[in-house]
XYZ file of C-alpha atoms in Angstrom:
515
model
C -5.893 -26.386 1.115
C -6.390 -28.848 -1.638
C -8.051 -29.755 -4.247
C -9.991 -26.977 -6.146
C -9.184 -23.258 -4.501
C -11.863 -20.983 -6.243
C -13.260 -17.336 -4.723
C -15.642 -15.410 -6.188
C -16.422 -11.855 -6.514
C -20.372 -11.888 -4.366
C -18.674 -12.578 -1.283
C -21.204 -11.058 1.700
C -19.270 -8.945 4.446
C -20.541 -9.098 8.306
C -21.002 -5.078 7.960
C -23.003 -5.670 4.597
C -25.136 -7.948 6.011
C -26.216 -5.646 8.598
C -26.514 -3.053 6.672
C -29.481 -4.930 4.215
C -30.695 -6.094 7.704
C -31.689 -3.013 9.236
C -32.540 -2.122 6.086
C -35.604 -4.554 5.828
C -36.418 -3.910 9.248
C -36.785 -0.186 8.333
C -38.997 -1.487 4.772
C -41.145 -2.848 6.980
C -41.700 0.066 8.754
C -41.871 3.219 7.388
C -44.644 4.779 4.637
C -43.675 3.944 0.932
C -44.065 7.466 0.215
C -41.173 8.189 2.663
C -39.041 5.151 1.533
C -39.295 6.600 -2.208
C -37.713 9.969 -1.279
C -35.284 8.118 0.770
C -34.171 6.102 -1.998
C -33.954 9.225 -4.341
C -31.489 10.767 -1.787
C -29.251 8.091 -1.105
C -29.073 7.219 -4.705
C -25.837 8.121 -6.380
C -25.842 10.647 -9.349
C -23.695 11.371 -11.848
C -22.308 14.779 -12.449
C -19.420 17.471 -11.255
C -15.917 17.211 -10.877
C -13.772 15.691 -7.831
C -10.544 17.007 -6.304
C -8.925 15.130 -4.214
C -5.390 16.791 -2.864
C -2.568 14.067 -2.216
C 0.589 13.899 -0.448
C 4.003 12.812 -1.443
C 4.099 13.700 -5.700
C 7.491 14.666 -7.071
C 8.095 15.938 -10.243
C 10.526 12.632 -11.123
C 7.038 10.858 -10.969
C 6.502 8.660 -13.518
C 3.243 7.002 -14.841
C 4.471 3.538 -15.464
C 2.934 1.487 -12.802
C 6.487 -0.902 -12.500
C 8.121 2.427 -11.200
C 5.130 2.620 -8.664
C 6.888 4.088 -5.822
C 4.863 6.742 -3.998
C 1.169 6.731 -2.852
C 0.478 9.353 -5.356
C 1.906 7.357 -7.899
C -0.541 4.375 -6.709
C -3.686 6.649 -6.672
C -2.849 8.065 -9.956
C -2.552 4.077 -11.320
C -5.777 3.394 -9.389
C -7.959 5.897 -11.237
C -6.191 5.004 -15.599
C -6.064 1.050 -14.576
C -7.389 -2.226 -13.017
C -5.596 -5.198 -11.410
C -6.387 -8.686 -11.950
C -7.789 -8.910 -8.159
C -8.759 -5.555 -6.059
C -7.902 -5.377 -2.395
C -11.486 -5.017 0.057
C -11.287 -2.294 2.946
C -11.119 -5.123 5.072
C -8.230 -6.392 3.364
C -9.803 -9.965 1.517
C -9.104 -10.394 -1.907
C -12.203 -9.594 -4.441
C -12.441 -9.852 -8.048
C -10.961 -7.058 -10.511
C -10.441 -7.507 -13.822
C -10.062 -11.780 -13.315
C -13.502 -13.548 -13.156
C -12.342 -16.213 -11.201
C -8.988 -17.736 -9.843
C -8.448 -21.247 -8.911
C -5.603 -23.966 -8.700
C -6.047 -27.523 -9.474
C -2.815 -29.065 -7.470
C -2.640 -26.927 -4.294
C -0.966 -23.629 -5.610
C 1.563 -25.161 -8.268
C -0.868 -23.795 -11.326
C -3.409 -21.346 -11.049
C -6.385 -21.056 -13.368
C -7.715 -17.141 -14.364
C -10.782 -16.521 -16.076
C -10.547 -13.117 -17.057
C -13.999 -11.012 -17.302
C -15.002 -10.586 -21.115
C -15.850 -7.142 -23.075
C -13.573 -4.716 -21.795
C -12.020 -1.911 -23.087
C -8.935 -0.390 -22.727
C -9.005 3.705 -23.159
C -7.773 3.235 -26.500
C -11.117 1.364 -27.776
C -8.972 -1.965 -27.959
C -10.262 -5.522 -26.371
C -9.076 -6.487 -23.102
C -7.587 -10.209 -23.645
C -5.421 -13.007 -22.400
C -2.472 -11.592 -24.604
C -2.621 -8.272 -22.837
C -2.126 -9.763 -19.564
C 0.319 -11.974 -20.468
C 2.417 -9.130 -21.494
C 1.552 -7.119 -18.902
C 2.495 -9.613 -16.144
C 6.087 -10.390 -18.155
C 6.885 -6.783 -17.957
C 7.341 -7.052 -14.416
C 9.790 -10.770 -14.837
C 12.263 -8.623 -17.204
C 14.845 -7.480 -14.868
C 15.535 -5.023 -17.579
C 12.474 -2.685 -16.762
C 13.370 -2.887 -12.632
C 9.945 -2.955 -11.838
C 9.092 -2.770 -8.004
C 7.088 -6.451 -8.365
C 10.511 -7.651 -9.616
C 11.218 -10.143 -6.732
C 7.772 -11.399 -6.186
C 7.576 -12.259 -10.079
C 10.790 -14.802 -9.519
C 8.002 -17.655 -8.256
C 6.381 -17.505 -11.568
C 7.582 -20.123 -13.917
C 5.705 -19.395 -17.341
C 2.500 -17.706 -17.850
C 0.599 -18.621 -21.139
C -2.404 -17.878 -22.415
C -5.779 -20.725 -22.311
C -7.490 -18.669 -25.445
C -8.637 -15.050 -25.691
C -9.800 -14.979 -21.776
C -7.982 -17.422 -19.767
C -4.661 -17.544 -18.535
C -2.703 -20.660 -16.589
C 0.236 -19.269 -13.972
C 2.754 -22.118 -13.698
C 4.952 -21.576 -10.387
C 7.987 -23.029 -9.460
C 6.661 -23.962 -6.438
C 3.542 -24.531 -5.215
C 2.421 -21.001 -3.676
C -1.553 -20.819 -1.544
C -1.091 -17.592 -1.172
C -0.248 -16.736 -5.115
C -3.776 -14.879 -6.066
C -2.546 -11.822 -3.689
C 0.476 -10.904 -5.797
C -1.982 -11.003 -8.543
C -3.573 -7.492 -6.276
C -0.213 -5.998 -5.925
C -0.048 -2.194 -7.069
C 1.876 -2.592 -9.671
C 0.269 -5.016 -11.846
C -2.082 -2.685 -13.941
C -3.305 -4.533 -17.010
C -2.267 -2.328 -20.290
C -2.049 -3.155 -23.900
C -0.111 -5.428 -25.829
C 3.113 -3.474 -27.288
C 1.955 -0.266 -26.166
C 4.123 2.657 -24.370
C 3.702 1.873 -20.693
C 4.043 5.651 -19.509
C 0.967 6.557 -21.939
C -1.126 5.423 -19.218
C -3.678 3.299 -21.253
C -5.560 1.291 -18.710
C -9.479 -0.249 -18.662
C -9.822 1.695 -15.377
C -12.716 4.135 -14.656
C -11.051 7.628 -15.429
C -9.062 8.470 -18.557
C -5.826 10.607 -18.103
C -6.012 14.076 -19.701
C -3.368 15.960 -18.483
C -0.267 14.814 -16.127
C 2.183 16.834 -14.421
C 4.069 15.163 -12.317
C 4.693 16.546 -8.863
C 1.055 19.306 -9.662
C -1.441 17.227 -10.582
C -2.905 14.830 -12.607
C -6.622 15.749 -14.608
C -9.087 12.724 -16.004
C -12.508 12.300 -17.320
C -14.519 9.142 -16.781
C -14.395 6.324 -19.022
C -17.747 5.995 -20.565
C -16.682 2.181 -21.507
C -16.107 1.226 -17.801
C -16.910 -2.872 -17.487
C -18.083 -2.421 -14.055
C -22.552 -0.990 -13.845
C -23.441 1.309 -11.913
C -20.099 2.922 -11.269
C -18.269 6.234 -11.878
C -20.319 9.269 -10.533
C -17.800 11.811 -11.428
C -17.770 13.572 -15.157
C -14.156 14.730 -14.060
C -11.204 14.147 -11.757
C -8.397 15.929 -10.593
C -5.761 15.295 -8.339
C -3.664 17.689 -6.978
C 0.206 17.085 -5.804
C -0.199 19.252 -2.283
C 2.611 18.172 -0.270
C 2.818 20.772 2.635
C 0.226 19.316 5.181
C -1.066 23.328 6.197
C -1.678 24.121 2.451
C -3.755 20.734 1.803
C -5.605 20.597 4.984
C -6.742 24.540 3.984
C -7.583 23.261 0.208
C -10.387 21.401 1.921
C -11.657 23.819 4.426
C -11.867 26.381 1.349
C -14.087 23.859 -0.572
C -11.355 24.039 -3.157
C -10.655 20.208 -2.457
C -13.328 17.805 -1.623
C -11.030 14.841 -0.553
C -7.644 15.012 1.274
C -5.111 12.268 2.198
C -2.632 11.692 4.995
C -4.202 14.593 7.498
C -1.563 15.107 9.840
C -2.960 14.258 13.253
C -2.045 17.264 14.624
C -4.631 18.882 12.427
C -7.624 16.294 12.926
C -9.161 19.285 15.909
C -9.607 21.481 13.119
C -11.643 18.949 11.029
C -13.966 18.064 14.078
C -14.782 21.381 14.116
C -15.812 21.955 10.945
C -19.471 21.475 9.923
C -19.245 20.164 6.362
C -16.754 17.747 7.252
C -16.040 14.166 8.109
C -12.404 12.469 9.323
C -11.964 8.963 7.330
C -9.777 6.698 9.641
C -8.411 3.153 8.978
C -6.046 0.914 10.533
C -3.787 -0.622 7.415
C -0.244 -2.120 6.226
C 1.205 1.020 6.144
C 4.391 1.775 8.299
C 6.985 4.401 9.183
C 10.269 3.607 9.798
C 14.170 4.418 9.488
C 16.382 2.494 7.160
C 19.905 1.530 7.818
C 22.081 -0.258 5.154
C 23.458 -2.865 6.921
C 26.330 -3.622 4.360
C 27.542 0.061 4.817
C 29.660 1.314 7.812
C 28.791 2.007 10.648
C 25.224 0.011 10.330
C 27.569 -3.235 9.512
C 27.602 -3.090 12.896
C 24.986 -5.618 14.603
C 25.340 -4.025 17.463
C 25.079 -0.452 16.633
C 22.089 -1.618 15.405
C 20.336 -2.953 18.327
C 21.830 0.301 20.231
C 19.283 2.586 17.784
C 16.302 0.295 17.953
C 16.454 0.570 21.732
C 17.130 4.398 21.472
C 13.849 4.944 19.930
C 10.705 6.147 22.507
C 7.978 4.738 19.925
C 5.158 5.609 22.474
C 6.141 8.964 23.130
C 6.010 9.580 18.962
C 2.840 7.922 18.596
C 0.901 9.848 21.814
C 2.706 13.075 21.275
C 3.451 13.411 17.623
C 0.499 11.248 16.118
C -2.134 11.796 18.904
C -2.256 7.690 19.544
C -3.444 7.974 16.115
C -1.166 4.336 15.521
C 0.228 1.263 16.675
C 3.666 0.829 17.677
C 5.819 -1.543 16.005
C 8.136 -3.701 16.354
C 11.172 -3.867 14.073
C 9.442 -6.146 11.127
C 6.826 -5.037 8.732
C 3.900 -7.113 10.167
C 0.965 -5.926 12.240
C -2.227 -7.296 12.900
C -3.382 -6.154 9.280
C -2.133 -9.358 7.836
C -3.972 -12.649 7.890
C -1.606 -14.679 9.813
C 0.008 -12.256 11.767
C 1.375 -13.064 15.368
C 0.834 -10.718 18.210
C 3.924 -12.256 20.215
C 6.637 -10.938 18.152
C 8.796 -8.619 20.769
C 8.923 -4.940 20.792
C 12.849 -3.310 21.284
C 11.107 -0.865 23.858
C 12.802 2.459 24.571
C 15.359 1.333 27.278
C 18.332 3.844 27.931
C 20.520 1.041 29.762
C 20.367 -1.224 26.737
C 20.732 1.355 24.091
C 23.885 2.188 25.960
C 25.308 -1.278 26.533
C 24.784 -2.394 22.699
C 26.705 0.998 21.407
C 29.482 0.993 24.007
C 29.933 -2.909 22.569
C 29.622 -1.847 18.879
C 32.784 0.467 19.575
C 31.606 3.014 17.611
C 31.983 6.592 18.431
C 30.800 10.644 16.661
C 28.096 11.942 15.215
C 25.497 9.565 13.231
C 23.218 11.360 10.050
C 19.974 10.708 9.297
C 18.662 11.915 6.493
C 15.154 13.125 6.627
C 12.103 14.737 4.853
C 8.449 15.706 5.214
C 7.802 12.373 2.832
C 5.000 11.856 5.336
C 3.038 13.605 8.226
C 5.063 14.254 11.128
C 8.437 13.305 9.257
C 10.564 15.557 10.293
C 9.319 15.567 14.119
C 9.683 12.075 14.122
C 13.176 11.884 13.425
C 13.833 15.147 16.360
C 12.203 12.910 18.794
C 14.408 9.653 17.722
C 17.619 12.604 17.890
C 16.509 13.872 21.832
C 16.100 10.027 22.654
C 19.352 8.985 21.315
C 20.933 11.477 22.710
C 19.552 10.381 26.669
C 21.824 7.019 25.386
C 25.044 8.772 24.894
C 24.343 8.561 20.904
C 24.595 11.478 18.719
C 22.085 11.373 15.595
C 22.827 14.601 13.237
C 19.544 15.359 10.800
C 20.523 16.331 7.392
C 17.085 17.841 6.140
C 16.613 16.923 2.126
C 13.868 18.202 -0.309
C 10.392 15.718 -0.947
C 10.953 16.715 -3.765
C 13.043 13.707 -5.586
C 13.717 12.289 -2.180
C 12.677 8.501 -3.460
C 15.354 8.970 -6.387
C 17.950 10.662 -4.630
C 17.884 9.527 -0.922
C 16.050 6.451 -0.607
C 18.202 3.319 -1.137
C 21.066 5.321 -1.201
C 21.636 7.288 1.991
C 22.844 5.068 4.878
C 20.364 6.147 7.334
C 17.190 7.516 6.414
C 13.462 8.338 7.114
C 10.777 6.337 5.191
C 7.397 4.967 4.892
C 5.805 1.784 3.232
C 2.306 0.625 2.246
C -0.169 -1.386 -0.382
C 1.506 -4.893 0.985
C -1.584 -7.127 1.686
C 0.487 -10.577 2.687
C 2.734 -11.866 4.603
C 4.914 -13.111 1.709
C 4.624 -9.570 0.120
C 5.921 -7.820 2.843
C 8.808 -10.321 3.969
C 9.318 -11.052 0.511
C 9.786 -7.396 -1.125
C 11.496 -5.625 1.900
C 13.560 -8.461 3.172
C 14.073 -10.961 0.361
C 17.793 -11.417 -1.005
C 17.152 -10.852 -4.809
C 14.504 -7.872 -3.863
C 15.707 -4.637 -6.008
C 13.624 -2.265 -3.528
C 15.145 -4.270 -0.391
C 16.010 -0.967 0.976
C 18.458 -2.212 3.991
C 20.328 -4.804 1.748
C 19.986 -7.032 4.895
C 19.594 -10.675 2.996
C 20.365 -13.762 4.987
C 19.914 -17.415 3.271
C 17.966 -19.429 5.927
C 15.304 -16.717 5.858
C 14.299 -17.270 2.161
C 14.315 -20.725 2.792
C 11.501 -19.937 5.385
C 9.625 -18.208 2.666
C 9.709 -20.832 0.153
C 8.732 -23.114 2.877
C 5.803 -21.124 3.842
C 4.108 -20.426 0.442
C 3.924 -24.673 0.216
C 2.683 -25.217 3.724
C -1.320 -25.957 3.204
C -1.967 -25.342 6.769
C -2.651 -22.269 8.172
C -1.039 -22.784 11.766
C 1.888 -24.004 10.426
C 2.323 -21.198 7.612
C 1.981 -18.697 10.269
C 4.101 -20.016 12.339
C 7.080 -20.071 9.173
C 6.352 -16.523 8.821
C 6.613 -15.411 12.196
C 10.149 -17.567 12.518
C 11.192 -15.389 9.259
C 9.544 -12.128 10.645
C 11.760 -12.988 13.964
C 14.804 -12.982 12.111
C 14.132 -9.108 10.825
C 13.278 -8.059 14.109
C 16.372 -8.922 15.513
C 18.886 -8.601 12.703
C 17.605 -6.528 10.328
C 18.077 -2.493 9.462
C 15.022 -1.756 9.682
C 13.646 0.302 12.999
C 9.841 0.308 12.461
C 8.615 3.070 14.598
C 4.719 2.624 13.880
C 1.886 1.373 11.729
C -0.128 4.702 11.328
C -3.956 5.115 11.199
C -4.562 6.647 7.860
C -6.150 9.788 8.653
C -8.388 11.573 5.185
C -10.580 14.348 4.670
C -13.575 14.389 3.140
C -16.664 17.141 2.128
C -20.271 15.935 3.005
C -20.606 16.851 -0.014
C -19.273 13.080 -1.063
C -21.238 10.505 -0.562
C -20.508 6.681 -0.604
C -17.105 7.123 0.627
C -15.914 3.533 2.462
C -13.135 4.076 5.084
C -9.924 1.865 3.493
C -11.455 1.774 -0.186
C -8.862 1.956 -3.027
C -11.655 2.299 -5.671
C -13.629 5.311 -3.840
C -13.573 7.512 -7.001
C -15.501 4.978 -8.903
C -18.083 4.012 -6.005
C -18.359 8.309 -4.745
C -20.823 11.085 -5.956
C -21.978 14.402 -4.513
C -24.812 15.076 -3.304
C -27.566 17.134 -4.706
């Protein structure tokens, strides 16, 4: 790229333009009479309350969106805030709260025009000065915010007048304007509390308890038209997959997430409901920290990735419902992704050879929890598996509940999931990257940084893929990270809703029921 980068926010999809297609073709067509009442029944209204009933709350939740680290915790920031850039379904970068984004020099300094008259929840302006502060939060290693490592490209950030900001790098970066979408950049005001959940987003918070559920209204000052249906929200923490699947079937919940596939029969057959399924970055996987005994152990390593029967757990556990990985955070999700990257197959002979040559010898724990659907069977599967190699996995069952504070990043081997990464650099970069805080394997090696630096400079496309996939190499092979599968993501939903978009982080402000 060169020159002037700039991308606007009336970008035309393939699937939208097919949609206004067919419907001119059906204009031209049918009585006007017929197209009126038509119109009034596809048009959204405003009115009644939404509950939506989430996995994976815990009552150590908190709503500071640099201590992002669940998907409840992202939904809740989601519905109080905005980003600078959204995420589409389809994974391209649209704008949120920025007007425009471009870079005069080829991704050393990028140019954001922020959109003008918005309101925070507490009546205040939305301005340059906000966002400034809001995007230093996250460069303060003091407030260990999960953005942390991606913030250490950023060289100063200063403010162009009351609705423009220049990003100086340290070096030059293309792919820069999708940090600028990562989770955990919520705008919020200047000096204020960042727990009190002040956003410009389209609900306002009204009652939070962490781990039960989290109540709104809708923000009457919301800068996008034509948007938020809803009067009310709620979201309720429902973590046992039985007890949210029957909150919808009751008509107690109109939206669920993370349906265990198991359970997707029982939707099919119900009348007044409809399965949402998307392919996306998310992944499940076991951790190993590879600077603690045994998992120091290269070869111990390579003994559990090959112990592993990823194709059994996907067909038998997740109903295909998911695409087995290999042992690096990239699938076909990403924009530069490359389908050659090899898979450590299930393959009793090798699993044997690489722990008979690691020298190691007893019982191995896992620790494990129902942090996502099919947790817990996932890691029985991986034990049975193991245990056809001659290696002895023990499960040490923990609570959900405070499983991200207690076990995560500090057990030696455990069970856990990952998603809201929309690059390449975000996902090498976070999970991987030597001065990453939430680098949850505390594998680091020099020469693969050095890849990443070299890739956010590289202009062309070919050539930046190929860095990345020389990094993502590098993980597969060495790292301590055994990525079992990218998961469809699997939701409920009423008939009642309409204008739900598979994949769409913003459905609450785009939904409404229907009369």
């Amino acid at each position: 790229m060169t020159g002037r980068n700039h991308l606007g926010s009336q970008a035309i999809t393939r699937r939208g333009l097919l949609f206004k297609t067919a419907a001119y073709g059906l204009c031209a067509s049918v009585a006007p009479a017929l197209l009126s009442s038509i119109a009034m029944a596809d048009a959204p209204r405003r009115g009644g309350k939404l509950v939506i009933g989430v996995k994976g709350g815990s009552s150590s939740d908190t709503l500071d969106p640099a201590h992002i680290i669940s998907s409840v915790t992202a939904d809740v920031s989601y519905q109080y805030g905005n980003l600078l850039i959204d995420r589409s379904p389809g994974g391209k970068l649209q704008a949120g709260l920025a007007e425009s984004w471009e870079t005069p020099d080829g991704g050393k300094h990028w140019v954001v025009r922020l959109k003008q008259g918005v309101k925070f929840h507490n009546g205040k302006e939305f301005t340059s000065a906000d966002m400034v502060y809001s995007l230093n939060r996250h460069r303060d290693p003091a407030n260990a915010s999960g953005a942390l490592p991606l913030m250490g490209t950023i060289d100063d950030i200063k403010a162009d007048g009351p609705h423009q900001l220049t990003i100086s790098l340290k070096g030059a970066d293309v792919g820069f304007p999708y940090l600028l979408a990562y989770i955990h950049l919520v705008a919020q005001p200047e000096e204020e509390n960042p727990d009190n959940a002040d956003g410009t987003g389209p609900f306002v918070l009204d009652i939070a308890e962490p781990g039960k559920r989290y109540a709104f209204h809708r923000n009457p000052d919301y800068f996008k038209p034509d948007s938020v249906w809803f009067d009310e929200l709620e979201m309720l923490v429902i973590n046992d997959d039985t007890a949210r699947l029957s909150a919808l079937l009751s008509g107690s919940a109109h939206i669920i997430t993370e349906v265990s596939p198991s359970m997707v029969a029982r939707l099919d057959s119900a009348p007044n409901l409809n399965i949402s399924r998307f392919a996306d970055s998310k992944f499940y996987y076991f951790a190993m920290l590879v600077d603690t005994p045994p998992f120091d152990n290269a070869d111990l390593r390579l003994a559990l990735k090959y112990a592993v029967d990823r194709e059994a757990i996907v067909k038998s556990i997740y109903a295909g419902y998911g695409e087995v990985g290999a042992d690096v955070n990239i699938n076909s999700f990403y924009p530069l992704f490359s389908d050659d990257i090899p898979k450590h197959s299930y393959d009793v002979e090798k699993a044997k050879h690489h722990y008979e040559k690691s020298g190691h010898s007893g019982p191995i724990v896992l620790q494990v929890s129902d942090v996502f659907p099919g947790a817990v069977d996932m890691a029985a599967m991986f034990q049975q598996s193991a245990g056809k190699a001659g290696i002895t996995i023990e499960l040490h069952r923990e609570p959900a509940d405070g499983y991200w504070d207690n076990v995560w990043r500090k057990a030696p081997f455990c069970i856990s999931y990952w998603g809201s990464l929309i690059s390449e650099d975000q996902a090498l970069s976070l999970c991987y990257g030597s001065s990453s805080n939430i680098n949850d394997t505390h594998w680091s090696r020099p020469d693969f940084d050095k890849l990443l630096v070299e890739a956010r400079a590289e202009l062309d496309p070919q050539k930046r893929k190929s860095l990345y996939r020389d990094a993502a190499m590098m993980v597969n092979d060495d790292g301590g990270h055994i990525v079992v599968m990218f998961p469809e993501i699997i939701n409920g939903v009423s008939k009642k809703v309409k204008g739900y978009v598979d994949g769409d982080q913003r459905n609450t402000e785009h939904c409404w029921f229907e009369t």
